[in-house]
JSON list of C-alpha atoms in Angstrom, two decimals:
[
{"chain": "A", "resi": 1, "resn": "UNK", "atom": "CA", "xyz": [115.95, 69.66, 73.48]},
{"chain": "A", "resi": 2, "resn": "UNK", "atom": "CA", "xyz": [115.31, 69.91, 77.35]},
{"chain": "A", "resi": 3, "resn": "UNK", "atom": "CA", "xyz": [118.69, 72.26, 78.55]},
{"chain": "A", "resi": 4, "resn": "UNK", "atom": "CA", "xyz": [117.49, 71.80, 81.95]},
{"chain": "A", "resi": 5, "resn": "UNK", "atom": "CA", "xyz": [118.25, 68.13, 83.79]},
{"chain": "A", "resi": 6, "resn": "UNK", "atom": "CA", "xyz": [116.48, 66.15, 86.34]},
{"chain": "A", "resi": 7, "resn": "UNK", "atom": "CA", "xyz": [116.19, 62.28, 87.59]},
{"chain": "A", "resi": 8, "resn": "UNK", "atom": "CA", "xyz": [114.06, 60.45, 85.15]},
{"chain": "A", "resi": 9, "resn": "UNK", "atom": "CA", "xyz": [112.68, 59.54, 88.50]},
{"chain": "A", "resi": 10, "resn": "UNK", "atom": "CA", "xyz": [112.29, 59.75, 92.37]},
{"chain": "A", "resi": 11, "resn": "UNK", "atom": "CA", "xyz": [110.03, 57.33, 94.98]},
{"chain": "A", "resi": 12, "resn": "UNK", "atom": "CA", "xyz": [109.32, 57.04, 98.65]},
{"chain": "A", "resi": 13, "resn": "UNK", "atom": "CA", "xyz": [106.91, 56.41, 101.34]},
{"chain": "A", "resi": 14, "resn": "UNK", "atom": "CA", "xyz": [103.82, 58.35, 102.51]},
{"chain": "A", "resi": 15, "resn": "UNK", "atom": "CA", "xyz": [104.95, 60.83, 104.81]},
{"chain": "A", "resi": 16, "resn": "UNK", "atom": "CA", "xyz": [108.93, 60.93, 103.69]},
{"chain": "A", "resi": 17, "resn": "UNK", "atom": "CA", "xyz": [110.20, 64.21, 102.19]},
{"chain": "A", "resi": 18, "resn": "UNK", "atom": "CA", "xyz": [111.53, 64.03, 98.73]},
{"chain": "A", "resi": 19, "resn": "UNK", "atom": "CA", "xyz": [113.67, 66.31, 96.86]},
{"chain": "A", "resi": 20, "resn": "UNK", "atom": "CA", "xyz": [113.97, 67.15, 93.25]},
{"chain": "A", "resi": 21, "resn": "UNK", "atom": "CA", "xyz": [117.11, 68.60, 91.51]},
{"chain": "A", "resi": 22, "resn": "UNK", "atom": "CA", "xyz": [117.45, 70.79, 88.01]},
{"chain": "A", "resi": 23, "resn": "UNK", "atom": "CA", "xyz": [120.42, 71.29, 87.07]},
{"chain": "A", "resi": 24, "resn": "UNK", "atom": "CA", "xyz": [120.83, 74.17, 84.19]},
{"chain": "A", "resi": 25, "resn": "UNK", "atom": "CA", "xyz": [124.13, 76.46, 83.13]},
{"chain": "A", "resi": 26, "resn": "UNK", "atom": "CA", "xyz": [125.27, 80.08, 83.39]},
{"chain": "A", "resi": 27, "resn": "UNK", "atom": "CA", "xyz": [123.04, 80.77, 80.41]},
{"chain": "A", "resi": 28, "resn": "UNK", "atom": "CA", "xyz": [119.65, 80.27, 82.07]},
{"chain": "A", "resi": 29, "resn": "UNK", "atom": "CA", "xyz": [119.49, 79.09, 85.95]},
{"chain": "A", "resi": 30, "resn": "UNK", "atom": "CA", "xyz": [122.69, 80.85, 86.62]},
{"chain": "A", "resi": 31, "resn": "UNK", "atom": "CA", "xyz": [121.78, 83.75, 84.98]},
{"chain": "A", "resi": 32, "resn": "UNK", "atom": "CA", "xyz": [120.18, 85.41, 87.22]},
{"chain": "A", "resi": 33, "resn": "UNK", "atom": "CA", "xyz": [116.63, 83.70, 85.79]},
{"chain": "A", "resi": 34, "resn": "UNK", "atom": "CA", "xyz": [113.92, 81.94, 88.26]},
{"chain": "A", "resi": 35, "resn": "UNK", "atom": "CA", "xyz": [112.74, 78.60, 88.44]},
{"chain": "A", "resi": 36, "resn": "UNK", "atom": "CA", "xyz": [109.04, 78.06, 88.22]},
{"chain": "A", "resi": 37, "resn": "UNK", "atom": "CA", "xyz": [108.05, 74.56, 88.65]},
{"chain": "A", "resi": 38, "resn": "UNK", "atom": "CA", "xyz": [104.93, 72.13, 87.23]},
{"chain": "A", "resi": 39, "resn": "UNK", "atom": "CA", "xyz": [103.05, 69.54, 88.21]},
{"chain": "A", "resi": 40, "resn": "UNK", "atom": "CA", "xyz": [101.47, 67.30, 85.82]},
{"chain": "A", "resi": 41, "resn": "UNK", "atom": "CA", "xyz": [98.87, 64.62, 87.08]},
{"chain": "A", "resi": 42, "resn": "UNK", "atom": "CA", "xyz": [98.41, 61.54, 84.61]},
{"chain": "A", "resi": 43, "resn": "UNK", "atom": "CA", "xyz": [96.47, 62.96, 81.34]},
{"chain": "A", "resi": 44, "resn": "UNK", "atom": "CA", "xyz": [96.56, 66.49, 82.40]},
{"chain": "A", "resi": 45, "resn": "UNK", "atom": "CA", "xyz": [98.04, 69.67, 81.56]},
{"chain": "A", "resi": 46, "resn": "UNK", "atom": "CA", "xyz": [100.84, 71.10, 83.74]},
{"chain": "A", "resi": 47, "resn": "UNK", "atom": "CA", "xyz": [100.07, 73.31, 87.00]},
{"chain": "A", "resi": 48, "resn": "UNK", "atom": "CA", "xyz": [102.19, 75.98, 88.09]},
{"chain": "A", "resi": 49, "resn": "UNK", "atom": "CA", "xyz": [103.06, 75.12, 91.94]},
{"chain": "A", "resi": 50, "resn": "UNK", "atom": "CA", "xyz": [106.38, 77.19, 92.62]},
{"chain": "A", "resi": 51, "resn": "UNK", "atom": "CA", "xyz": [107.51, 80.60, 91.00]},
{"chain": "A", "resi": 52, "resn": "UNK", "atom": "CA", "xyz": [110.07, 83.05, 91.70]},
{"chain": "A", "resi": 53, "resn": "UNK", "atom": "CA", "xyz": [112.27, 79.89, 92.82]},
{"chain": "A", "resi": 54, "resn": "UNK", "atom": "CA", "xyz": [110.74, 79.72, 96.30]},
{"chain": "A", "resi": 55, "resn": "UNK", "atom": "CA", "xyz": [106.99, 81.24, 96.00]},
{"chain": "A", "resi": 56, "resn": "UNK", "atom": "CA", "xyz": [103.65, 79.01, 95.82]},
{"chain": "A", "resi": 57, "resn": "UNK", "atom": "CA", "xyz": [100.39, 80.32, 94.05]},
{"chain": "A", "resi": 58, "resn": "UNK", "atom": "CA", "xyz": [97.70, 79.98, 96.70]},
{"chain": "A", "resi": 59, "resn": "UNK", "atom": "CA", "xyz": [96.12, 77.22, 96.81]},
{"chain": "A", "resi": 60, "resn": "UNK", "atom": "CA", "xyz": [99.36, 75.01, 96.97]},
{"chain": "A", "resi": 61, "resn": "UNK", "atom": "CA", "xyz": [100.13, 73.29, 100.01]},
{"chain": "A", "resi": 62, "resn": "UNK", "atom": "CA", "xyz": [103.26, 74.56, 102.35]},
{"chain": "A", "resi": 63, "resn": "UNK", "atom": "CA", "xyz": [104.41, 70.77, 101.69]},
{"chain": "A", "resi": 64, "resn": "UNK", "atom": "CA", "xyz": [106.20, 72.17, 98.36]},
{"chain": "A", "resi": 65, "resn": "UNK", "atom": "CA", "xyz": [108.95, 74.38, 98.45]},
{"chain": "A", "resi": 66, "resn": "UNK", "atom": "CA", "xyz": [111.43, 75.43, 96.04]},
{"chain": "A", "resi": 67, "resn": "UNK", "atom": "CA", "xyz": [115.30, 76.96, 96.62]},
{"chain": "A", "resi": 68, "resn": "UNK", "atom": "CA", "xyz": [117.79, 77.83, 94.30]},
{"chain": "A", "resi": 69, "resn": "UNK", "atom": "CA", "xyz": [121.45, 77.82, 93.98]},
{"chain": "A", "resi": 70, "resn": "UNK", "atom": "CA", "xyz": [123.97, 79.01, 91.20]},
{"chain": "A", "resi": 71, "resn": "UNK", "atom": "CA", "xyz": [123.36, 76.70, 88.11]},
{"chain": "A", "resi": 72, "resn": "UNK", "atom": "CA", "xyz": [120.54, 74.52, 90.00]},
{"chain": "A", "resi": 73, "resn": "UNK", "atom": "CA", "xyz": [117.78, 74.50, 91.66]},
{"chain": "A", "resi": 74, "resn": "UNK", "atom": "CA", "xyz": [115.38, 72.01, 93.89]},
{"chain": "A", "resi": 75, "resn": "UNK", "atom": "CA", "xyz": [111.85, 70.78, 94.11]},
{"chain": "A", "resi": 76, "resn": "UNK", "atom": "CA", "xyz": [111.14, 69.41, 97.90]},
{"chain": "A", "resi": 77, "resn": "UNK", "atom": "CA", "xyz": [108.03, 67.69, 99.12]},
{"chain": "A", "resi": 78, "resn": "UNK", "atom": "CA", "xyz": [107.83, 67.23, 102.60]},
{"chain": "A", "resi": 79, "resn": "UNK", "atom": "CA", "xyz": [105.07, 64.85, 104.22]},
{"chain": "A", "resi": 80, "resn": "UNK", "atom": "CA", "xyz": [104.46, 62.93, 101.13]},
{"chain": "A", "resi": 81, "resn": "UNK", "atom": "CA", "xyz": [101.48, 61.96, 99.97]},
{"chain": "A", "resi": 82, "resn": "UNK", "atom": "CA", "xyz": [99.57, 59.83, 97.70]},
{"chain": "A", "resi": 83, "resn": "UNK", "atom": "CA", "xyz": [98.18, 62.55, 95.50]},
{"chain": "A", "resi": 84, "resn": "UNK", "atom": "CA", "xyz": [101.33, 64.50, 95.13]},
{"chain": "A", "resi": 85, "resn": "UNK", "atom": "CA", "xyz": [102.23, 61.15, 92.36]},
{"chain": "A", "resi": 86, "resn": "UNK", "atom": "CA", "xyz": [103.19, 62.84, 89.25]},
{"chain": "A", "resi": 87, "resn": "UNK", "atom": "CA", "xyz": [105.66, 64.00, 86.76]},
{"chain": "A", "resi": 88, "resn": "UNK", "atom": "CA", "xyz": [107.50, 67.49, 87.94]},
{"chain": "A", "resi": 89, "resn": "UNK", "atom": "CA", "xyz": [108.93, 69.73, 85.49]},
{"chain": "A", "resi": 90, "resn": "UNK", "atom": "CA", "xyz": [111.46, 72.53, 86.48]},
{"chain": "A", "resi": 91, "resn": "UNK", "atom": "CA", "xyz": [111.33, 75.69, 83.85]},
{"chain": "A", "resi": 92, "resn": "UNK", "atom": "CA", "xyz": [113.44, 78.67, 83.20]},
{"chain": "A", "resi": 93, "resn": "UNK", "atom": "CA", "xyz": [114.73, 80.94, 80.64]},
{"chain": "A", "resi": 94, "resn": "UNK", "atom": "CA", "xyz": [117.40, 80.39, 78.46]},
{"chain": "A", "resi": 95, "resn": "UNK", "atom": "CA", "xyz": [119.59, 83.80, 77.68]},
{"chain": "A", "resi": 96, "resn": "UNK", "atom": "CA", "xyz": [121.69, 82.54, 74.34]},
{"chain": "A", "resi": 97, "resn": "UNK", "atom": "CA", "xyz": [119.94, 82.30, 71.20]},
{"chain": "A", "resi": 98, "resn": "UNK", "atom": "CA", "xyz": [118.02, 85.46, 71.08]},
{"chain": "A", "resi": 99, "resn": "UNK", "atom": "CA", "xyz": [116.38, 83.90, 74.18]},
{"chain": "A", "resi": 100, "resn": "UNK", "atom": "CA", "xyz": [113.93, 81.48, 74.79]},
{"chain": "A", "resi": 101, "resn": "UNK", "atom": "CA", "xyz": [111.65, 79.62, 77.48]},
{"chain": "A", "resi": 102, "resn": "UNK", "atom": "CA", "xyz": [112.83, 76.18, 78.48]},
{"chain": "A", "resi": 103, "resn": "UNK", "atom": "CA", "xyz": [111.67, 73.09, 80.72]},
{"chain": "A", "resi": 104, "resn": "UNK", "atom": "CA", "xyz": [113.00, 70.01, 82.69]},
{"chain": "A", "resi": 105, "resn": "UNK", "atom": "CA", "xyz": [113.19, 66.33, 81.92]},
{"chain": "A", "resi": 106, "resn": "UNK", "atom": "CA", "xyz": [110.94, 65.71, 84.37]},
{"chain": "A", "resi": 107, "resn": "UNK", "atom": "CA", "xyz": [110.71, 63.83, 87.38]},
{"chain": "A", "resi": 108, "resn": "UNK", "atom": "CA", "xyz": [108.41, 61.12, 87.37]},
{"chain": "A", "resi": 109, "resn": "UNK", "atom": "CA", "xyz": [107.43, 60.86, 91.68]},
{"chain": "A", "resi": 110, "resn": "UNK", "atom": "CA", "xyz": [106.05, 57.50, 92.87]},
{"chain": "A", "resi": 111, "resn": "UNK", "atom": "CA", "xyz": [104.26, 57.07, 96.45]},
{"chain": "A", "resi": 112, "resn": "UNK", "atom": "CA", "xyz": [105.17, 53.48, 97.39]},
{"chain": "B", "resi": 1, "resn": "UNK", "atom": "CA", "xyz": [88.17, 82.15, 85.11]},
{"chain": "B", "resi": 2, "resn": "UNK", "atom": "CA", "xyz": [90.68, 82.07, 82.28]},
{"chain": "B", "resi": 3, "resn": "UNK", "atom": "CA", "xyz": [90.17, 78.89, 79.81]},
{"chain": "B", "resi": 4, "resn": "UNK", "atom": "CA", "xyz": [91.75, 77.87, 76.84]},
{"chain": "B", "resi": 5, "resn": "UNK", "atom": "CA", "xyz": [91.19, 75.67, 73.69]},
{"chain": "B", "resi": 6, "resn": "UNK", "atom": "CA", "xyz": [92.52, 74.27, 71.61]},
{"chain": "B", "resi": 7, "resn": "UNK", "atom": "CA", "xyz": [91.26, 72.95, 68.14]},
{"chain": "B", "resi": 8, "resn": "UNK", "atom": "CA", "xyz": [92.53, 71.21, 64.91]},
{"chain": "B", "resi": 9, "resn": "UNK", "atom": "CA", "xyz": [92.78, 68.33, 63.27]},
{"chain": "B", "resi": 10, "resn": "UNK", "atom": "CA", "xyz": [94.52, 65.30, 65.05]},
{"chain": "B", "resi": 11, "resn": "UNK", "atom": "CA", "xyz": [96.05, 63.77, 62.05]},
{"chain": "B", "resi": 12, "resn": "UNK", "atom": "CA", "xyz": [98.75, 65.55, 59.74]},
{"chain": "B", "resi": 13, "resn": "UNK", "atom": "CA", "xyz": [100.74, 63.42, 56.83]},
{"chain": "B", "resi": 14, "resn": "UNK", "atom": "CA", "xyz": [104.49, 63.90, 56.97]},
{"chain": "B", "resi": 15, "resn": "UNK", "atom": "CA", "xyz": [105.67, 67.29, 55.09]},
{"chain": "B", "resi": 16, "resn": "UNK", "atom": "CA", "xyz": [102.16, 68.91, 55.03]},
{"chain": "B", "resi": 17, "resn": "UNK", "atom": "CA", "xyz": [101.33, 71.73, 57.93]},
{"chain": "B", "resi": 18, "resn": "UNK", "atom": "CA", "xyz": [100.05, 71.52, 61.24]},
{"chain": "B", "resi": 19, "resn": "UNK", "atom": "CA", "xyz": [97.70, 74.07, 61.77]},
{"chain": "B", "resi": 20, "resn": "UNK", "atom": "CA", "xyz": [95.72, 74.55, 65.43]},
{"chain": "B", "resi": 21, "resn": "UNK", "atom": "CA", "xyz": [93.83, 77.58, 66.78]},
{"chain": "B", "resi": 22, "resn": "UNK", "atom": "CA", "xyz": [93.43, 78.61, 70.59]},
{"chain": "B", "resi": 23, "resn": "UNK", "atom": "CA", "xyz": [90.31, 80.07, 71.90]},
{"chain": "B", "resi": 24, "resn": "UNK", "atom": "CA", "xyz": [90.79, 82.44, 74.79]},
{"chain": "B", "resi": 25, "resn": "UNK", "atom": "CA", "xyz": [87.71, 83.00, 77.28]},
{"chain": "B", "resi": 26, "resn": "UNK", "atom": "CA", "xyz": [87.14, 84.99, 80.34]},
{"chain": "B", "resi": 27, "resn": "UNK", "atom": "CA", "xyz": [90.50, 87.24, 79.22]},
{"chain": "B", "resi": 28, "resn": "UNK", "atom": "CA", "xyz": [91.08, 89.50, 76.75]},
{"chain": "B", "resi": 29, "resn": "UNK", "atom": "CA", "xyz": [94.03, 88.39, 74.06]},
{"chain": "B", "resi": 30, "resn": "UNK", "atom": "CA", "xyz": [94.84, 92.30, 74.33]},
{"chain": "B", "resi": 31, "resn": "UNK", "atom": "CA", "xyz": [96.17, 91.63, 77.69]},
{"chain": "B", "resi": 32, "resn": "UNK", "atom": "CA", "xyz": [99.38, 88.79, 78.11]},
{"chain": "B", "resi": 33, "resn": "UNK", "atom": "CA", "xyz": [101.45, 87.12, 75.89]},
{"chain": "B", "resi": 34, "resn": "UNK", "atom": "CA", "xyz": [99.59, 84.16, 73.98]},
{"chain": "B", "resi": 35, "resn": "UNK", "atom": "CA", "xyz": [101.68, 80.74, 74.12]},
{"chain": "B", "resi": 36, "resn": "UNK", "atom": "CA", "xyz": [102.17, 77.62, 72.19]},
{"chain": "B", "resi": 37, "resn": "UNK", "atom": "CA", "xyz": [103.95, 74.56, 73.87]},
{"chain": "B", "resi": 38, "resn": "UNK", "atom": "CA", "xyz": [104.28, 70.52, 73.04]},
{"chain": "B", "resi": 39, "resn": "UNK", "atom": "CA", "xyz": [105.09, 67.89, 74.43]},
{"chain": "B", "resi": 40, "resn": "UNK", "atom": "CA", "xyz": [106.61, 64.89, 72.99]},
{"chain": "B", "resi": 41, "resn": "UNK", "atom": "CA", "xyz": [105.24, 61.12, 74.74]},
{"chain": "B", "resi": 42, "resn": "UNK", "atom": "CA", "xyz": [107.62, 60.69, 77.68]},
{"chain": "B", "resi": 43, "resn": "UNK", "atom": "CA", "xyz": [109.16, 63.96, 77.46]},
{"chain": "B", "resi": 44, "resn": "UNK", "atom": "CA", "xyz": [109.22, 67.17, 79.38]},
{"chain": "B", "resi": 45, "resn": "UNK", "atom": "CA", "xyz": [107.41, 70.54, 77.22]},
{"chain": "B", "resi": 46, "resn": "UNK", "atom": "CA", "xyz": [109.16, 72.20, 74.49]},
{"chain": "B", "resi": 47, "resn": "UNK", "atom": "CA", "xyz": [108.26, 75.83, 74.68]},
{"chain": "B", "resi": 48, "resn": "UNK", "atom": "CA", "xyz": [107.51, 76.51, 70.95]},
{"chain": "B", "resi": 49, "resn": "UNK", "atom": "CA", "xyz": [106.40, 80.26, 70.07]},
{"chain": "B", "resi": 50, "resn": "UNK", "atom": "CA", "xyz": [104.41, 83.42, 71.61]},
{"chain": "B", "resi": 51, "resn": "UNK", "atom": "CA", "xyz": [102.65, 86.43, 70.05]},
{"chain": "B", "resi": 52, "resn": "UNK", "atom": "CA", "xyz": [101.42, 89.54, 71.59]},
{"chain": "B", "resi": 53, "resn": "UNK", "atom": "CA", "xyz": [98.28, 91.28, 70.11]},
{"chain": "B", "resi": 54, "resn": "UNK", "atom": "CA", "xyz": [100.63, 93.63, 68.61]},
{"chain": "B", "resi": 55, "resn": "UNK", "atom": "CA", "xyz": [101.97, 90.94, 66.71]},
{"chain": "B", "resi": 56, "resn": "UNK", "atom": "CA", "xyz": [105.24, 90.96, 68.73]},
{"chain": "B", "resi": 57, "resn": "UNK", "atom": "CA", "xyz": [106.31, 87.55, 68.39]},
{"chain": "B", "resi": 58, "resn": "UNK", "atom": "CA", "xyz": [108.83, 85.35, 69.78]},
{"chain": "B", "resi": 59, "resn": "UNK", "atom": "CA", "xyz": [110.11, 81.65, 68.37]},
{"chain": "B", "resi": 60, "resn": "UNK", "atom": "CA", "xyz": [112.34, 78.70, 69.85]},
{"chain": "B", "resi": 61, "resn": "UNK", "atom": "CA", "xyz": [115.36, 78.94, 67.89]},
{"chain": "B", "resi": 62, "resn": "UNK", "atom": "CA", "xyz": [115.22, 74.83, 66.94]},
{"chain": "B", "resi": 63, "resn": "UNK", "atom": "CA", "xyz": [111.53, 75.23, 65.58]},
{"chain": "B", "resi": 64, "resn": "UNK", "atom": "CA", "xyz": [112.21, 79.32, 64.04]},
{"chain": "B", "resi": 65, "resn": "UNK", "atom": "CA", "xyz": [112.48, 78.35, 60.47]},
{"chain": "B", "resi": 66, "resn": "UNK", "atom": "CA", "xyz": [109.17, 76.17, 59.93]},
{"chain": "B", "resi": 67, "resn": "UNK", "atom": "CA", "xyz": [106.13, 77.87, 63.05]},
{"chain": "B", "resi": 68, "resn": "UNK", "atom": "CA", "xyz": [104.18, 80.62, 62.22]},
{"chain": "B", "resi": 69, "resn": "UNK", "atom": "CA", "xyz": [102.18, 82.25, 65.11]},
{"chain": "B", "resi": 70, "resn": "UNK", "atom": "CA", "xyz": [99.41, 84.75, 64.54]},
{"chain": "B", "resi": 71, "resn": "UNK", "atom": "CA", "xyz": [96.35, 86.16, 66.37]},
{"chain": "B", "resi": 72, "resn": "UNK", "atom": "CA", "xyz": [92.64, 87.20, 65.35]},
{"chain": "B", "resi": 73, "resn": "UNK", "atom": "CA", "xyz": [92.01, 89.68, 68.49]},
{"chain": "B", "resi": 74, "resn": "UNK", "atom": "CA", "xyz": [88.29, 90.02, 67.10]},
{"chain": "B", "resi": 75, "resn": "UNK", "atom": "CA", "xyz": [88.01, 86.69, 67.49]},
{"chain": "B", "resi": 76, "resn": "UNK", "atom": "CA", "xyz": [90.17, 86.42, 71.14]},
{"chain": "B", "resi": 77, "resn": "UNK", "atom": "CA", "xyz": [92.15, 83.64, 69.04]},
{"chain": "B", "resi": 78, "resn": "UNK", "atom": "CA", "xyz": [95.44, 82.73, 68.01]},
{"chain": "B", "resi": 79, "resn": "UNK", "atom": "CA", "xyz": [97.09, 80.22, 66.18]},
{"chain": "B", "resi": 80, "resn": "UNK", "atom": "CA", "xyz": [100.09, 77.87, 65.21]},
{"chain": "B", "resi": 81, "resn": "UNK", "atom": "CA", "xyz": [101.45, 77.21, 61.75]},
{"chain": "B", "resi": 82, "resn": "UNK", "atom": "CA", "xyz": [104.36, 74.50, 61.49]},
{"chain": "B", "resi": 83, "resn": "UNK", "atom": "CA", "xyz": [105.43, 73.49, 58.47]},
{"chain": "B", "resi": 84, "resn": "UNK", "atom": "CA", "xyz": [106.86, 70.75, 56.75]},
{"chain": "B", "resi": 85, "resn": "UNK", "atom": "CA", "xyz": [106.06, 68.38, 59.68]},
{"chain": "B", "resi": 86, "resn": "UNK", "atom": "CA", "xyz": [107.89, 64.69, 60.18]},
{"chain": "B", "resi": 87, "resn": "UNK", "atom": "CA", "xyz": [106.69, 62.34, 62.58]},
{"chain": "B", "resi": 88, "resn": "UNK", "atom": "CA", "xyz": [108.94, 63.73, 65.34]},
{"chain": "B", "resi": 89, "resn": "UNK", "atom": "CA", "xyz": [106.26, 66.83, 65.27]},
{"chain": "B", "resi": 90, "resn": "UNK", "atom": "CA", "xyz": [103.80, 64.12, 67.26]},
{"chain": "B", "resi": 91, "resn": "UNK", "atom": "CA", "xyz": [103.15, 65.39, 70.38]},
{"chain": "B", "resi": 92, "resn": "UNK", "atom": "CA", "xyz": [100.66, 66.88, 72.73]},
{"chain": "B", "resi": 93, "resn": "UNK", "atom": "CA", "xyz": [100.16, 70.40, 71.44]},
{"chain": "B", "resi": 94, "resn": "UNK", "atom": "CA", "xyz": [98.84, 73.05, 74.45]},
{"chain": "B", "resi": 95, "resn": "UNK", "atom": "CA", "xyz": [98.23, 77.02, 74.22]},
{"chain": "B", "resi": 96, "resn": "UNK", "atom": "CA", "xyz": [98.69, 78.39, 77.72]},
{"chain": "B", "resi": 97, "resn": "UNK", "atom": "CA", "xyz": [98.73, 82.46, 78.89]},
{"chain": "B", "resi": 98, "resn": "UNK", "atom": "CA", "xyz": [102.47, 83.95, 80.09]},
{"chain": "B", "resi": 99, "resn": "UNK", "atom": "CA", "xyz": [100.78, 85.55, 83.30]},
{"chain": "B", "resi": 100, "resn": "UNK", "atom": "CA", "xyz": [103.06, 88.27, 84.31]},
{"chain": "B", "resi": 101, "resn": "UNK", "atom": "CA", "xyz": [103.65, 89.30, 88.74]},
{"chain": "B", "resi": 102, "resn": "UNK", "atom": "CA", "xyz": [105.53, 92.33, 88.18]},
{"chain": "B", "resi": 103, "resn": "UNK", "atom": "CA", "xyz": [108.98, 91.33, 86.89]},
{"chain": "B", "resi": 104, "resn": "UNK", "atom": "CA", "xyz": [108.14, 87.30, 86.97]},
{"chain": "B", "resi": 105, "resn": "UNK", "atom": "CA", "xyz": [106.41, 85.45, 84.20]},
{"chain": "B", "resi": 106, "resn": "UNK", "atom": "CA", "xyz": [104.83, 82.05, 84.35]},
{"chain": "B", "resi": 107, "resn": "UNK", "atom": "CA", "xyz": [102.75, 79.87, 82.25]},
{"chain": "B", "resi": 108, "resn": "UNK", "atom": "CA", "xyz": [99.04, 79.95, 83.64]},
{"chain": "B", "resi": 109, "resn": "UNK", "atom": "CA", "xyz": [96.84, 78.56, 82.40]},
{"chain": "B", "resi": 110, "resn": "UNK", "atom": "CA", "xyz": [97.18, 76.12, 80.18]},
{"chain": "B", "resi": 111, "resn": "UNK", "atom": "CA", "xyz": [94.33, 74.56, 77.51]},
{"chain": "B", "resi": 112, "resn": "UNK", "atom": "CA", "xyz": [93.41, 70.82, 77.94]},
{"chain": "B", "resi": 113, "resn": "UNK", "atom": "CA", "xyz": [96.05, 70.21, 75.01]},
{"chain": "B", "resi": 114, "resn": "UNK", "atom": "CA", "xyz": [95.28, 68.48, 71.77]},
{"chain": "B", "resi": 115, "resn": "UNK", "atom": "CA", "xyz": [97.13, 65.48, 70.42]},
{"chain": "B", "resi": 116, "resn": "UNK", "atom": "CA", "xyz": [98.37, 65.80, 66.84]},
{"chain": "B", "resi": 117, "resn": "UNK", "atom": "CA", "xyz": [100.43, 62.35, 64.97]},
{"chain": "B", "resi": 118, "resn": "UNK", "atom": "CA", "xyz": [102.15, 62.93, 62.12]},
{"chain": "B", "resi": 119, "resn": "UNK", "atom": "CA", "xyz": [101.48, 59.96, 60.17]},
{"chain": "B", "resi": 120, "resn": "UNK", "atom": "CA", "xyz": [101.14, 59.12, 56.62]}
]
């Protein structure tokens, strides 16, 4: 039921920057709603580690930033490293409907 | 520090009702909205329901017709009701806080998550 689309997947070396797309409609990105995004490690819950489209809770390294743009938004990780392996889940807020919370695919990073 | 918990059984037979409480500690469940979400193996979360101690309450339109959320504030619980379950109701089931910065809302934190199978 996920409104909001990502790669099933995205991979590179230690110390390469990634980026991570979500790609929603006028009826949630576009309107005028921010992107949090997740990070889930392997068996755990997900982690809140970018809100307001560009802000990080503290704690979360300046290696993750978000930006946002129309109907989309993006996930980048700069200086990759092994830890940061995990599934990544952009969220929102869907406007039609009466309204409702919605998430990404998901985006399952791999540190080769 | 905020924690959540969830409990309830792990097993449910097709058409019967899931039923799973959340414990709330080191917050009170006046404060906040109070959150269930799943998540399907291999898939991204599926927002499902939130209540306010009020009893202001707020569904996913896909799951409206068959959840039932409720809280017990003497208890600083709340709970999920869904009905009529099939085994596409399998998932990882987590209760997690909408923490609120002024006009922004995000989902923080979340409970360890329980699994539940629907499965006769």
């Amino acid at each position: 039921q996920s409104v909001l689309t990502q790669p099933p997947s995205v991979s590179g070396a230690p110390g390469q920057r990634l980026t991570i797309s979500c790609t929603g409609s006028s009826s949630n990105i576009g309107a005028l709603n921010d992107v949090k995004w997740y990070q889930q490690l392997p068996g755990k819950a997900p982690k809140l580690i970018i809100y307001d489209n560009t802000y990080r809770p503290s704690g979360v390294p300046d290696r993750f930033s978000g930006s946002k743009s129309g109907t989309s938004a993006s996930l980048a990780i700069s200086g990759l490293q092994a830890e940061d392996e995990a599934d990544y889940y952009c969220q929102s807020y869907e406007t039609s409907l009466g309204g409702f919370y919605v998430f990404g695919t998901g985006t399952k990073v791999t540190v080769l | 520090q905020v924690q959540l918990q969830e409990s309830g059984p792990g097993l449910v037979k097709p058409s019967e009702t899931l039923s799973l409480t959340c414990t709330v500690s080191g917050d009170s469940i006046t404060n906040y909205h109070w959150n269930w979400i799943r998540q399907s193996p291999g898939k991204g979360p599926e927002w499902i329901a939130f209540i306010y101690h009020s009893g202001n309450t707020k569904y996913n339109p896909s799951l409206k017709s068959r959840v039932t959320i409720s809280v017990d504030t003497s208890k600083n619980q709340f709970a999920l009701k869904l009905s009529s379950v099939t085994p596409a109701d399998t998932a990882m089931y987590y209760c997690a806080r909408l923490y609120s910065y002024g006009s922004v809302l995000w989902f923080d934190p979340w409970g360890q998550g329980t699994l539940v199978t629907v499965s006769s």
